[in-house]
């Protein structure tokens, strides 16, 4: 990635030279050498553009002479070397107030420009927040333009900057052709045509997602890599895995973060799956006991990448990545904590109440919903086999009808979307059902499991083979009940990874990022509002497409959905609606809340002790208040929203290009009112920050223990009278373990949860600090301070709720306090690692 540089101008004062009738503006430039990167000489020039005085010949602001970066002084801070360069500009007296500058890299190395400050005589400081890679002019054939931190709607842009604003936006738009080069700042769209690898064999062919009625999907950032030789519609993949997949330079992870991510991944892989792969004592590919699974967390043997492992790795990854992996493996092995689910009680995962509680406060609390019809009915009209006699004795004296009227029967439903895929899934050594789980809301607001229905496709269309299991605590029925719960957890694990996590956050947000860069100038206030919430997302998504969701990738190896994983994600995208992604709308849709105009969130939560819902509504309200406060500074009425040409082009591109497979839907906000804009922006920020945090950073606590969140089953639940049933009766625990994933599959899954749950040292949490982009606007900073204070109030409420003994779902039998939506505004990056809390601004892992 080269070495990073940070540049900042800190002008001491302006000096008027009466003899030359010019002003000399002094400044400082800070160049920050990147983490673990060698130093290099900087050779760059800077010119200022006036923001107030037009050059009639160019149609742009007046342009200053060049100032050069020379003779820097270097200091170290937190492992980073900072070189300070002093510069000065000589400008005419009528030059006006600078509003932009251009910088030209005249050396052979790229550097990272973080920010700049100018001080004009008798005027305030002018700030520039740049955070951009500056590539050599010999590669880019152009210099880089940066605007000051002052916000301008398009129709308020100073005349001297108007042409520069248009030119800068135009330079970022691709035309859908050509292979992108590392130094090109081009934002363009493409299908998900890079998941398969036909050149590797027929088994690696995957559908292209997006652009057809069969496989609708959001768009991704275009790389323009050559097409596969076997399929001209599919993008080729490198022969060896590397980290050089194109994303626009300003979207790249910092070198320090990338190194941390590699180190975390290597340590997790060496600790969990590698010892299983190296063990020569295994007679079975399954774990033989619960204790054996527990032992994977306590081993601390150092395992370096040497010998045959190193030779194998050289064939799979690029030379640069191999060196990074080798280096990471030589470090002292990380001590991995026990997942929270077994930390206090190693059998908590077996508890029915804990199993149910995780639907409200676990890593996937966004699926459970109120049951609307009893018995449940499939989309194709087939009725569930669950009868009133199965559950009525467990409704605390209520009839089914009475319980339904009181919204006290809930369902975790993994039936309709999954059933059409089961024949294909189960044809390849996988044994899974489509599941329905019914629950009852007790008077103390905890959930009681009522029944589990497991279904397979019938022998003819529109028929099903159903089995209903009821709670039991002893004997054969209890052992069968444990198997049934495992099958439900398997369904939920795949839905969590593919839909709740990947589709609804990572994939859904990427088109918004691309449209923002292409259609909203960096001077636009909405661009400045959203920018912190897009940090690292495109690069993380590109890496995910390369190793996690691709053919033969991690998810295909550990989830029961195997090679149809992303096809299933596409099928569920058919029902995706942006207007239902905000929390209040989602809760209403799932029958867990009612509209309430008098409530700050606009809804009344029907489940009083629903940790995700209760904490989430507090966060949603704080975000919406901040967005409303921010937008009201720039939009005075609905007409100001309608007349904003950049904003309207942005929204049109999101609908008609980024989410083009949904362009004809009527639910899109018209974006003709300030209310529409506030709702859309609140929803987008919610998805990128709180929603992602709620389904991601609890991974290790819950899914890090594979018996709590298994990812596939290799056996069906045995039928009485069969040989399988006899084997089950002889040793139910052994049958249970052989039903679950293999040792390698389990431990790869654990390693993945560890990496996903890990906060890096450069994490920026919501409400933590105002963006440097806002330094020129005191009102924005004041309103952001209000936002931070509101989030700190939410933090105090969350801690108080976790201490309240009446709110039993806040901890449950596993005694895990619910902190997945704890903002952690005071964390300045020192508390990295698996913290189980914190809402980063963006989808940054």
XYZ file of C-alpha atoms in Angstrom, residues 2-338:
337
model
C 3.076 2.224 0.145
C 3.804 4.644 2.952
C 1.160 6.983 4.302
C 1.630 10.719 4.821
C -0.412 13.245 6.738
C -0.144 16.899 5.678
C -1.463 19.910 7.546
C -0.957 23.703 7.058
C -0.793 25.694 10.284
C -0.288 29.297 9.256
C 1.390 31.540 11.761
C 0.177 34.792 10.244
C -0.078 36.716 7.012
C 2.571 39.323 6.255
C 1.988 42.182 3.835
C 5.027 43.159 1.764
C 4.452 46.759 0.812
C 7.310 46.760 -1.692
C 5.812 43.951 -3.803
C 2.173 44.585 -2.912
C 1.798 40.907 -2.137
C 0.838 38.904 0.901
C 2.932 36.039 2.164
C 0.977 33.302 3.888
C 3.001 30.948 6.004
C 2.036 27.420 6.835
C 3.096 23.989 7.982
C 2.642 20.659 6.300
C 2.625 17.431 8.282
C 3.689 14.256 6.499
C 2.966 11.118 8.495
C 4.976 8.054 7.578
C 2.751 5.024 7.554
C 2.823 2.082 9.925
C 5.696 -0.314 9.166
C 6.519 1.456 5.922
C 10.003 2.707 5.002
C 10.545 6.424 4.833
C 11.069 8.258 1.592
C 11.819 11.737 0.420
C 8.783 13.909 -0.334
C 8.771 16.153 -3.376
C 5.514 18.001 -3.831
C 4.173 21.423 -4.739
C 1.025 23.196 -3.614
C -1.009 25.994 -5.222
C -3.957 27.865 -3.752
C -7.212 28.657 -5.524
C -9.098 31.733 -4.451
C -12.627 31.034 -3.304
C -13.779 34.621 -3.689
C -11.941 36.115 -6.684
C -12.609 34.762 -10.178
C -9.959 34.609 -12.884
C -11.914 35.709 -15.981
C -9.516 33.872 -18.269
C -9.935 30.430 -16.639
C -13.441 30.744 -15.205
C -12.027 29.472 -11.902
C -10.656 31.137 -8.799
C -7.360 32.932 -9.022
C -4.387 30.550 -8.771
C -1.312 31.246 -6.631
C 2.298 30.478 -7.408
C 3.663 27.114 -6.252
C 4.990 26.461 -2.786
C 7.228 23.442 -2.207
C 7.636 20.974 0.626
C 11.266 21.160 1.784
C 13.467 20.498 4.829
C 11.047 18.691 7.090
C 11.598 17.844 10.765
C 10.554 14.389 11.967
C 9.045 13.279 15.264
C 7.592 9.957 16.398
C 4.192 9.338 17.984
C 2.482 5.991 18.740
C 4.643 4.125 16.239
C 4.125 6.750 13.552
C 6.730 9.220 12.300
C 5.502 12.730 11.564
C 7.565 15.068 9.386
C 6.734 18.765 9.519
C 7.393 20.974 6.504
C 7.103 24.754 6.583
C 5.761 26.426 3.453
C 4.657 29.877 2.351
C 2.576 31.304 -0.473
C 3.020 34.645 -2.138
C -0.298 36.026 -3.409
C -1.586 39.281 -4.897
C -3.371 41.636 -2.522
C -6.638 41.088 -4.411
C -6.229 37.296 -4.366
C -9.144 36.955 -1.996
C -9.806 34.159 0.466
C -8.443 30.700 -0.471
C -11.171 28.115 -1.013
C -9.216 25.229 -2.503
C -5.713 24.053 -3.321
C -4.038 21.633 -5.679
C -1.097 19.455 -4.784
C 1.263 17.755 -7.204
C 3.369 14.761 -6.200
C 6.598 15.124 -8.130
C 8.295 12.082 -6.605
C 8.004 8.358 -7.385
C 6.283 7.374 -4.090
C 2.691 7.972 -3.028
C 1.929 9.680 0.261
C -1.150 10.285 2.388
C -2.434 13.820 2.800
C -4.530 14.082 5.940
C -5.362 17.769 6.440
C -4.331 21.378 5.944
C -4.784 24.738 7.625
C -4.285 28.233 6.212
C -4.466 31.557 8.022
C -5.318 34.646 6.028
C -4.659 38.129 7.472
C -7.741 39.579 9.175
C -9.601 36.314 8.564
C -10.204 33.084 10.435
C -8.184 29.939 9.904
C -9.174 27.947 6.839
C -9.199 24.206 7.378
C -8.830 21.441 4.797
C -9.496 17.831 5.769
C -8.055 15.705 2.973
C -7.363 12.110 4.145
C -6.239 11.062 0.670
C -3.468 9.206 -1.049
C -1.461 11.428 -3.361
C 0.063 9.408 -6.179
C 2.968 10.498 -8.409
C 2.041 12.800 -11.262
C 3.875 10.424 -13.596
C 1.104 7.901 -12.933
C -1.999 10.061 -12.503
C -1.130 12.701 -15.141
C -3.022 15.186 -12.988
C -2.751 16.963 -9.664
C -5.139 16.630 -6.726
C -7.726 19.221 -5.795
C -8.981 19.819 -2.257
C -11.667 22.182 -1.024
C -11.789 23.867 2.345
C -14.039 22.512 5.083
C -16.710 25.138 4.397
C -20.076 23.601 3.461
C -21.925 24.763 0.351
C -25.121 23.544 -1.227
C -24.741 23.564 -5.031
C -26.653 26.826 -5.538
C -24.606 28.513 -2.805
C -21.178 27.647 -4.245
C -18.994 30.755 -4.708
C -18.573 31.561 -8.389
C -14.803 31.101 -8.107
C -15.285 27.478 -6.969
C -18.280 26.436 -9.076
C -16.302 25.174 -12.072
C -13.802 23.390 -9.823
C -16.691 21.685 -8.024
C -18.118 20.346 -11.285
C -14.709 19.280 -12.570
C -13.864 17.398 -9.385
C -17.145 15.457 -9.425
C -16.765 14.606 -13.103
C -13.251 13.240 -12.526
C -14.582 10.601 -10.117
C -17.103 9.025 -12.483
C -16.121 6.011 -14.513
C -17.676 5.058 -17.824
C -17.860 1.316 -17.183
C -14.776 0.473 -19.261
C -11.120 -0.332 -18.616
C -9.291 -2.072 -15.816
C -8.816 0.196 -12.853
C -5.286 1.007 -11.732
C -4.246 1.435 -8.099
C -3.835 5.212 -8.408
C -7.120 5.933 -10.195
C -9.847 7.654 -8.181
C -12.776 6.238 -10.105
C -16.130 5.173 -8.705
C -18.214 2.939 -10.908
C -20.723 0.104 -10.538
C -20.669 -3.545 -11.471
C -22.586 -6.761 -10.923
C -21.430 -9.374 -8.443
C -19.717 -11.205 -11.284
C -16.529 -11.911 -9.333
C -17.743 -14.583 -6.899
C -17.216 -17.568 -9.171
C -14.041 -18.816 -10.797
C -14.965 -20.782 -13.952
C -11.317 -21.051 -14.961
C -10.785 -23.232 -11.897
C -13.450 -25.735 -12.883
C -17.184 -26.240 -13.255
C -17.591 -26.628 -9.486
C -16.548 -22.978 -9.095
C -19.147 -21.537 -11.468
C -21.518 -19.204 -9.637
C -24.471 -17.112 -10.820
C -23.849 -13.460 -11.584
C -25.826 -11.502 -9.024
C -27.587 -8.359 -10.166
C -29.083 -7.311 -13.479
C -31.582 -10.134 -13.990
C -34.995 -11.075 -12.634
C -33.537 -14.405 -11.552
C -30.737 -12.949 -9.423
C -31.435 -9.384 -8.247
C -28.754 -7.780 -6.061
C -27.214 -4.435 -5.088
C -24.270 -3.247 -7.165
C -20.641 -3.259 -6.026
C -17.646 -1.111 -6.868
C -16.226 -1.907 -10.300
C -12.614 -3.139 -10.677
C -12.590 -3.866 -14.393
C -10.425 -6.979 -14.065
C -10.226 -9.082 -17.263
C -13.004 -11.557 -17.925
C -12.634 -15.244 -17.229
C -11.511 -17.277 -20.229
C -14.286 -19.820 -19.612
C -17.094 -17.297 -19.147
C -16.828 -13.793 -20.631
C -19.531 -12.545 -18.257
C -17.490 -13.433 -15.147
C -14.583 -11.385 -13.888
C -11.330 -13.323 -13.597
C -9.653 -13.961 -10.279
C -5.894 -13.932 -9.599
C -4.173 -17.328 -9.531
C -2.891 -16.529 -6.035
C -4.872 -14.728 -3.371
C -3.606 -11.210 -2.744
C -4.798 -7.998 -1.144
C -4.402 -5.868 -4.258
C -8.035 -5.932 -5.422
C -8.915 -2.449 -6.616
C -10.844 -0.014 -4.498
C -10.543 3.748 -4.976
C -7.503 4.948 -3.017
C -9.514 7.032 -0.557
C -11.493 3.914 0.464
C -8.444 1.804 1.354
C -7.711 0.535 4.841
C -4.760 2.213 6.472
C -1.587 0.080 6.301
C -1.633 -0.193 10.099
C -5.204 -1.495 10.125
C -4.488 -3.908 7.270
C -1.498 -5.293 9.176
C -3.616 -5.664 12.320
C -6.297 -7.473 10.335
C -3.758 -9.881 8.841
C -2.172 -10.503 12.250
C -5.561 -11.132 13.910
C -6.536 -13.542 11.139
C -3.255 -15.461 11.213
C -3.290 -15.808 14.992
C -6.898 -17.062 14.952
C -6.203 -19.598 12.187
C -3.032 -20.870 13.852
C -4.852 -21.259 17.165
C -8.066 -22.939 16.030
C -8.141 -24.860 12.689
C -4.415 -25.492 12.121
C -3.912 -27.740 15.192
C -6.893 -29.828 14.037
C -5.406 -30.132 10.547
C -2.000 -31.141 11.949
C -3.232 -33.658 14.505
C -2.403 -37.253 13.546
C -4.315 -38.795 16.458
C -7.815 -38.237 15.146
C -9.784 -41.336 14.236
C -12.854 -39.244 13.440
C -13.416 -35.957 11.683
C -15.843 -35.070 14.523
C -15.108 -33.903 18.022
C -15.614 -36.844 20.388
C -16.791 -34.958 23.476
C -17.879 -31.568 24.746
C -14.663 -31.355 26.780
C -12.614 -31.784 23.617
C -14.366 -28.768 22.110
C -13.794 -26.738 25.262
C -10.087 -27.531 25.108
C -9.587 -25.655 21.817
C -9.746 -22.380 23.761
C -7.067 -23.264 26.304
C -4.185 -24.479 24.124
C -1.271 -22.049 23.808
C 1.302 -23.920 21.743
C 3.154 -21.591 19.390
C 2.563 -22.567 15.779
C 4.648 -20.876 13.106
C 4.155 -21.062 9.365
C 7.022 -23.398 8.532
C 7.779 -26.558 6.556
C 5.017 -28.060 4.451
C 2.573 -25.442 5.678
C 4.776 -22.662 4.339
C 5.240 -24.438 1.008
C 1.495 -24.962 0.649
C 0.803 -21.321 1.517
C 3.290 -20.080 -1.090
C 1.186 -21.772 -3.758
C -1.975 -20.037 -2.550
C -1.058 -16.428 -1.748
C 1.053 -13.660 -3.229
C 4.659 -13.177 -2.110
C 3.877 -9.949 -0.228
C 0.998 -11.537 1.646
C 3.085 -14.614 2.428
C 5.694 -12.395 4.086
C 2.994 -10.676 6.174
C 1.539 -14.028 7.262
C 4.969 -15.466 8.064
C 5.831 -12.417 10.153
C 2.524 -12.555 12.056
C 2.997 -16.245 12.838
C 6.304 -15.585 14.599
C 4.709 -13.417 17.263
C 3.812 -14.816 20.648
C 0.517 -16.672 20.410
C -2.522 -14.705 21.444
C -4.418 -15.907 24.491
C -8.014 -16.343 23.397
C -10.708 -15.758 26.010
C -13.537 -18.201 26.489
